[in-house]
Amino acid sequence: MPTYKLTYFDFDGGRGEPVRIAFHAAGIGFEDERVTFPEFQKMRKSMRFSALPVMHIDGEQVTQSTALCRYVGRMAGLYPEDGLQSLYCDETMDAVEDLTHHIVRTFGLEGDALREAREALVDGWISVFVKGIGELLTRGGGEYFADGRLTVADLKVFVTTRWLCSGGLEHVPTDLVGQLAPGLVEHEKRVSEHETVAAYYASRA
Ligand SMILES: N[C@@H](CCC(=O)N[C@@H](CS)C(=O)NCC(=O)O)C(=O)O
């Protein structure tokens, strides 16, 4: 068995969290390296694309969160084998990546500039993506995005819905997701209570 190290920021969310949950679901031990932003700044140059998450497999660096989700998801049985269902799973994860990209562009703004940028996002890209991801859930049958069961797509959306509804994103109303796509709020609860995910957080408690 290779050795795995996952380096990501020290919080239970973002692009690294679905990979951590998938590792736990697979029953595969890994080094969960959690860094602060100042620590990341010091190590940034050693990261191939100057960003996290980064995985080391037997010391070899691999990047790109969605690729990491697929890789660990396969080992955990959380990635569809069927071609069409894997397309649905990938489409969902890529949509979440696009949504995240739009939001991250507002990081570092302050005051009126932050408010204006976030209000524009709420009326624009966040609404477009939340509605669209809600439609993908409906297509999947309403409970999960692909294969009629928990996959890494659900982990990625669950983490993102939790973030959007957390109040941690200034100027993004906590009830926005519920208004635009109520199914996603129910999905967040369903996934958080799923035995695979609940077992991961119990292990963290
Ligand atoms: N396409 C990359 C994006 C990685 C990325 O932008 N990561 C963010 C954290 S979620 C980051 O490292 N930001 C720090 C920075 O760019 O300064 C992936 O999916 O892994």
Tab-separated table of C-alpha atoms and ligand atoms in Angstrom:
chain	number	residue	atom	x	y	z
A	1	MET	CA	0.000	0.000	0.000
A	2	PRO	CA	1.465	3.405	-0.960
A	3	THR	CA	1.843	6.159	1.622
A	4	TYR	CA	-0.533	9.091	1.272
A	5	LYS	CA	-0.209	12.639	2.566
A	6	LEU	CA	-2.908	15.240	1.952
A	7	THR	CA	-1.965	18.859	2.582
A	8	TYR	CA	-4.775	21.384	2.953
A	9	PHE	CA	-5.910	24.283	5.116
A	10	ASP	CA	-6.896	23.562	8.699
A	11	PHE	CA	-10.659	23.676	8.460
A	12	ASP	CA	-13.390	21.122	7.809
A	13	GLY	CA	-14.396	22.336	4.374
A	14	GLY	CA	-13.223	23.546	1.002
A	15	ARG	CA	-11.538	21.559	-1.729
A	16	GLY	CA	-9.695	19.228	0.635
A	17	GLU	CA	-12.537	18.037	2.844
A	18	PRO	CA	-14.260	15.649	0.374
A	19	VAL	CA	-10.917	13.901	-0.160
A	20	ARG	CA	-10.447	13.478	3.603
A	21	ILE	CA	-13.948	11.999	3.934
A	22	ALA	CA	-13.322	9.653	0.993
A	23	PHE	CA	-10.039	8.447	2.529
A	24	HIS	CA	-11.881	7.669	5.764
A	25	ALA	CA	-14.645	5.868	3.836
A	26	ALA	CA	-12.005	3.792	2.035
A	27	GLY	CA	-10.441	2.824	5.357
A	28	ILE	CA	-7.098	4.026	4.040
A	29	GLY	CA	-4.743	5.730	6.466
A	30	PHE	CA	-3.229	9.008	5.298
A	31	GLU	CA	-1.245	11.838	6.781
A	32	ASP	CA	-3.743	14.676	7.224
A	33	GLU	CA	-1.414	17.667	7.057
A	34	ARG	CA	-3.368	20.799	7.979
A	35	VAL	CA	-1.649	24.133	7.499
A	36	THR	CA	-2.376	27.752	8.348
A	37	PHE	CA	-2.347	30.390	5.617
A	38	PRO	CA	1.061	31.782	6.777
A	39	GLU	CA	2.465	28.223	6.681
A	40	PHE	CA	1.048	27.810	3.175
A	41	GLN	CA	2.712	31.058	2.072
A	42	LYS	CA	6.072	29.645	3.170
A	43	MET	CA	5.538	26.329	1.354
A	44	ARG	CA	3.732	27.807	-1.695
A	45	LYS	CA	6.782	27.656	-3.991
A	46	SER	CA	7.119	23.919	-3.409
A	47	MET	CA	3.523	23.375	-4.571
A	48	ARG	CA	3.403	22.719	-8.319
A	49	PHE	CA	0.494	25.077	-8.993
A	50	SER	CA	1.012	27.265	-5.938
A	51	ALA	CA	-2.272	26.065	-4.416
A	52	LEU	CA	-3.815	23.452	-2.125
A	53	PRO	CA	-4.896	20.684	-1.813
A	54	VAL	CA	-1.783	18.730	-2.684
A	55	MET	CA	-1.467	14.980	-2.271
A	56	HIS	CA	1.814	13.112	-2.015
A	57	ILE	CA	1.673	9.448	-3.040
A	58	ASP	CA	4.899	7.758	-1.987
A	59	GLY	CA	6.415	11.238	-2.005
A	60	GLU	CA	5.197	12.109	-5.521
A	61	GLN	CA	3.164	15.320	-5.680
A	62	VAL	CA	-0.325	15.231	-7.273
A	63	THR	CA	-2.744	18.166	-7.464
A	64	GLN	CA	-6.289	19.169	-8.543
A	65	SER	CA	-9.005	18.544	-6.020
A	66	THR	CA	-11.554	16.993	-8.351
A	67	ALA	CA	-9.016	14.522	-9.744
A	68	LEU	CA	-8.095	13.659	-6.149
A	69	CYS	CA	-11.797	13.122	-5.353
A	70	ARG	CA	-12.105	10.710	-8.260
A	71	TYR	CA	-8.928	8.823	-7.318
A	72	VAL	CA	-9.772	8.347	-3.647
A	73	GLY	CA	-13.479	8.042	-4.449
A	74	ARG	CA	-12.761	4.997	-6.638
A	75	MET	CA	-10.868	3.337	-3.778
A	76	ALA	CA	-13.757	4.127	-1.414
A	77	GLY	CA	-16.493	2.852	-3.739
A	78	LEU	CA	-17.773	6.428	-3.959
A	79	TYR	CA	-17.307	6.877	-7.704
A	80	PRO	CA	-19.665	5.353	-10.297
A	81	GLU	CA	-18.396	2.624	-12.613
A	82	ASP	CA	-21.084	3.279	-15.212
A	83	GLY	CA	-19.972	5.766	-17.884
A	84	LEU	CA	-23.069	7.972	-17.849
A	85	GLN	CA	-23.271	8.034	-14.051
A	86	SER	CA	-19.588	8.945	-13.816
A	87	LEU	CA	-20.262	11.778	-16.290
A	88	TYR	CA	-23.068	13.022	-13.994
A	89	CYS	CA	-20.725	12.774	-11.019
A	90	ASP	CA	-17.947	14.693	-12.840
A	91	GLU	CA	-20.336	17.331	-14.186
A	92	THR	CA	-21.550	18.053	-10.662
A	93	MET	CA	-18.031	18.342	-9.256
A	94	ASP	CA	-16.912	20.626	-12.088
A	95	ALA	CA	-19.942	22.874	-11.554
A	96	VAL	CA	-19.000	23.186	-7.876
A	97	GLU	CA	-15.456	24.096	-8.926
A	98	ASP	CA	-16.769	26.885	-11.185
A	99	LEU	CA	-18.984	28.216	-8.389
A	100	THR	CA	-16.058	28.156	-5.966
A	101	HIS	CA	-13.874	29.969	-8.488
A	102	HIS	CA	-16.369	32.851	-8.739
A	103	ILE	CA	-16.613	33.190	-4.963
A	104	VAL	CA	-12.868	32.965	-4.313
A	105	ARG	CA	-12.308	35.920	-6.655
A	106	THR	CA	-14.001	38.122	-4.029
A	107	PHE	CA	-11.595	37.057	-1.270
A	108	GLY	CA	-9.306	39.871	-0.226
A	109	LEU	CA	-11.881	42.574	-1.027
A	110	GLU	CA	-13.083	44.746	1.842
A	111	GLY	CA	-15.818	47.241	2.702
A	112	ASP	CA	-17.987	48.511	-0.167
A	113	ALA	CA	-15.936	46.691	-2.770
A	114	LEU	CA	-16.630	43.376	-1.024
A	115	ARG	CA	-20.323	44.150	-0.565
A	116	GLU	CA	-20.778	45.164	-4.206
A	117	ALA	CA	-18.897	42.123	-5.501
A	118	ARG	CA	-20.815	39.709	-3.265
A	119	GLU	CA	-24.205	41.289	-4.080
A	120	ALA	CA	-23.391	40.958	-7.770
A	121	LEU	CA	-22.514	37.303	-7.198
A	122	VAL	CA	-25.711	36.649	-5.265
A	123	ASP	CA	-27.753	38.105	-8.140
A	124	GLY	CA	-25.514	36.478	-10.734
A	125	TRP	CA	-23.158	33.500	-10.654
A	126	ILE	CA	-24.114	32.089	-7.256
A	127	SER	CA	-27.771	32.025	-8.292
A	128	VAL	CA	-26.952	30.510	-11.683
A	129	PHE	CA	-24.862	27.720	-10.148
A	130	VAL	CA	-27.050	26.976	-7.135
A	131	LYS	CA	-30.122	26.643	-9.385
A	132	GLY	CA	-28.179	24.551	-11.894
A	133	ILE	CA	-26.738	22.223	-9.266
A	134	GLY	CA	-30.247	21.869	-7.834
A	135	GLU	CA	-31.387	20.752	-11.297
A	136	LEU	CA	-28.584	18.175	-11.409
A	137	LEU	CA	-29.849	16.781	-8.105
A	138	THR	CA	-33.371	16.520	-9.500
A	139	ARG	CA	-32.005	14.718	-12.565
A	140	GLY	CA	-30.235	12.254	-10.251
A	141	GLY	CA	-33.567	11.394	-8.631
A	142	GLY	CA	-33.608	14.059	-5.909
A	143	GLU	CA	-31.541	12.312	-3.256
A	144	TYR	CA	-28.067	11.913	-4.787
A	145	PHE	CA	-26.346	13.251	-7.908
A	146	ALA	CA	-25.284	10.010	-9.563
A	147	ASP	CA	-25.774	6.262	-9.321
A	148	GLY	CA	-28.701	6.736	-6.890
A	149	ARG	CA	-26.274	6.621	-3.957
A	150	LEU	CA	-23.593	8.603	-2.169
A	151	THR	CA	-20.664	9.533	-4.413
A	152	VAL	CA	-17.854	12.065	-4.224
A	153	ALA	CA	-20.141	14.525	-6.047
A	154	ASP	CA	-22.407	14.515	-2.979
A	155	LEU	CA	-19.435	15.143	-0.706
A	156	LYS	CA	-18.313	18.118	-2.774
A	157	VAL	CA	-21.797	19.655	-2.941
A	158	PHE	CA	-22.495	18.972	0.753
A	159	VAL	CA	-19.356	20.831	1.833
A	160	THR	CA	-20.250	23.741	-0.457
A	161	THR	CA	-23.888	24.012	0.629
A	162	ARG	CA	-22.751	23.978	4.262
A	163	TRP	CA	-20.352	26.833	3.439
A	164	LEU	CA	-22.953	28.916	1.571
A	165	CYS	CA	-25.493	28.523	4.396
A	166	SER	CA	-23.001	29.044	7.209
A	167	GLY	CA	-23.104	32.820	7.425
A	168	GLY	CA	-19.340	32.758	7.023
A	169	LEU	CA	-19.567	34.374	3.600
A	170	GLU	CA	-20.319	38.031	4.206
A	171	HIS	CA	-23.212	39.445	2.139
A	172	VAL	CA	-24.381	35.988	1.077
A	173	PRO	CA	-27.762	35.397	2.797
A	174	THR	CA	-27.823	32.120	4.716
A	175	ASP	CA	-31.255	31.291	3.256
A	176	LEU	CA	-30.204	31.870	-0.361
A	177	VAL	CA	-29.694	28.178	-1.196
A	178	GLY	CA	-32.997	27.299	0.473
A	179	GLN	CA	-34.812	29.871	-1.658
A	180	LEU	CA	-33.171	28.929	-4.946
A	181	ALA	CA	-32.859	25.173	-4.565
A	182	PRO	CA	-34.493	23.789	-1.404
A	183	GLY	CA	-33.496	20.281	-2.468
A	184	LEU	CA	-29.865	21.177	-1.832
A	185	VAL	CA	-30.578	22.065	1.809
A	186	GLU	CA	-32.301	18.692	2.272
A	187	HIS	CA	-29.363	17.081	0.477
A	188	GLU	CA	-26.890	18.701	2.889
A	189	LYS	CA	-28.805	17.185	5.824
A	190	ARG	CA	-29.085	13.790	4.083
A	191	VAL	CA	-25.353	13.648	3.391
A	192	SER	CA	-24.340	14.889	6.846
A	193	GLU	CA	-26.467	12.085	8.346
A	194	HIS	CA	-25.240	9.407	5.922
A	195	GLU	CA	-23.378	6.720	7.874
A	196	THR	CA	-20.198	7.237	5.828
A	197	VAL	CA	-20.057	10.950	6.550
A	198	ALA	CA	-21.326	10.699	10.131
A	199	ALA	CA	-18.605	8.115	10.858
A	200	TYR	CA	-15.946	10.487	9.536
A	201	TYR	CA	-17.058	13.356	11.770
A	202	ALA	CA	-17.441	11.013	14.750
A	203	SER	CA	-13.796	10.033	14.178
A	204	ARG	CA	-12.856	13.737	14.292
A	205	ALA	CA	-14.805	14.468	17.477
B	1	LIG	N1	-7.862	23.781	-9.468
B	1	LIG	C1	-7.318	23.681	-8.145
B	1	LIG	C2	-7.573	24.994	-7.404
B	1	LIG	C3	-6.812	25.017	-6.102
B	1	LIG	C4	-7.001	26.296	-5.331
B	1	LIG	O1	-7.234	27.384	-5.909
B	1	LIG	N2	-6.899	26.171	-4.002
B	1	LIG	C5	-7.051	27.300	-3.113
B	1	LIG	C6	-7.620	26.844	-1.780
B	1	LIG	S1	-9.174	26.046	-1.902
B	1	LIG	C7	-5.710	27.911	-2.798
B	1	LIG	O2	-4.744	27.205	-2.639
B	1	LIG	N3	-5.679	29.238	-2.629
B	1	LIG	C8	-4.543	29.919	-2.142
B	1	LIG	C9	-4.040	30.944	-3.073
B	1	LIG	O3	-4.323	30.836	-4.273
B	1	LIG	O4	-3.346	31.824	-2.606
B	1	LIG	C10	-7.926	22.484	-7.399
B	1	LIG	O5	-9.066	22.139	-7.706
B	1	LIG	O6	-7.253	21.882	-6.546
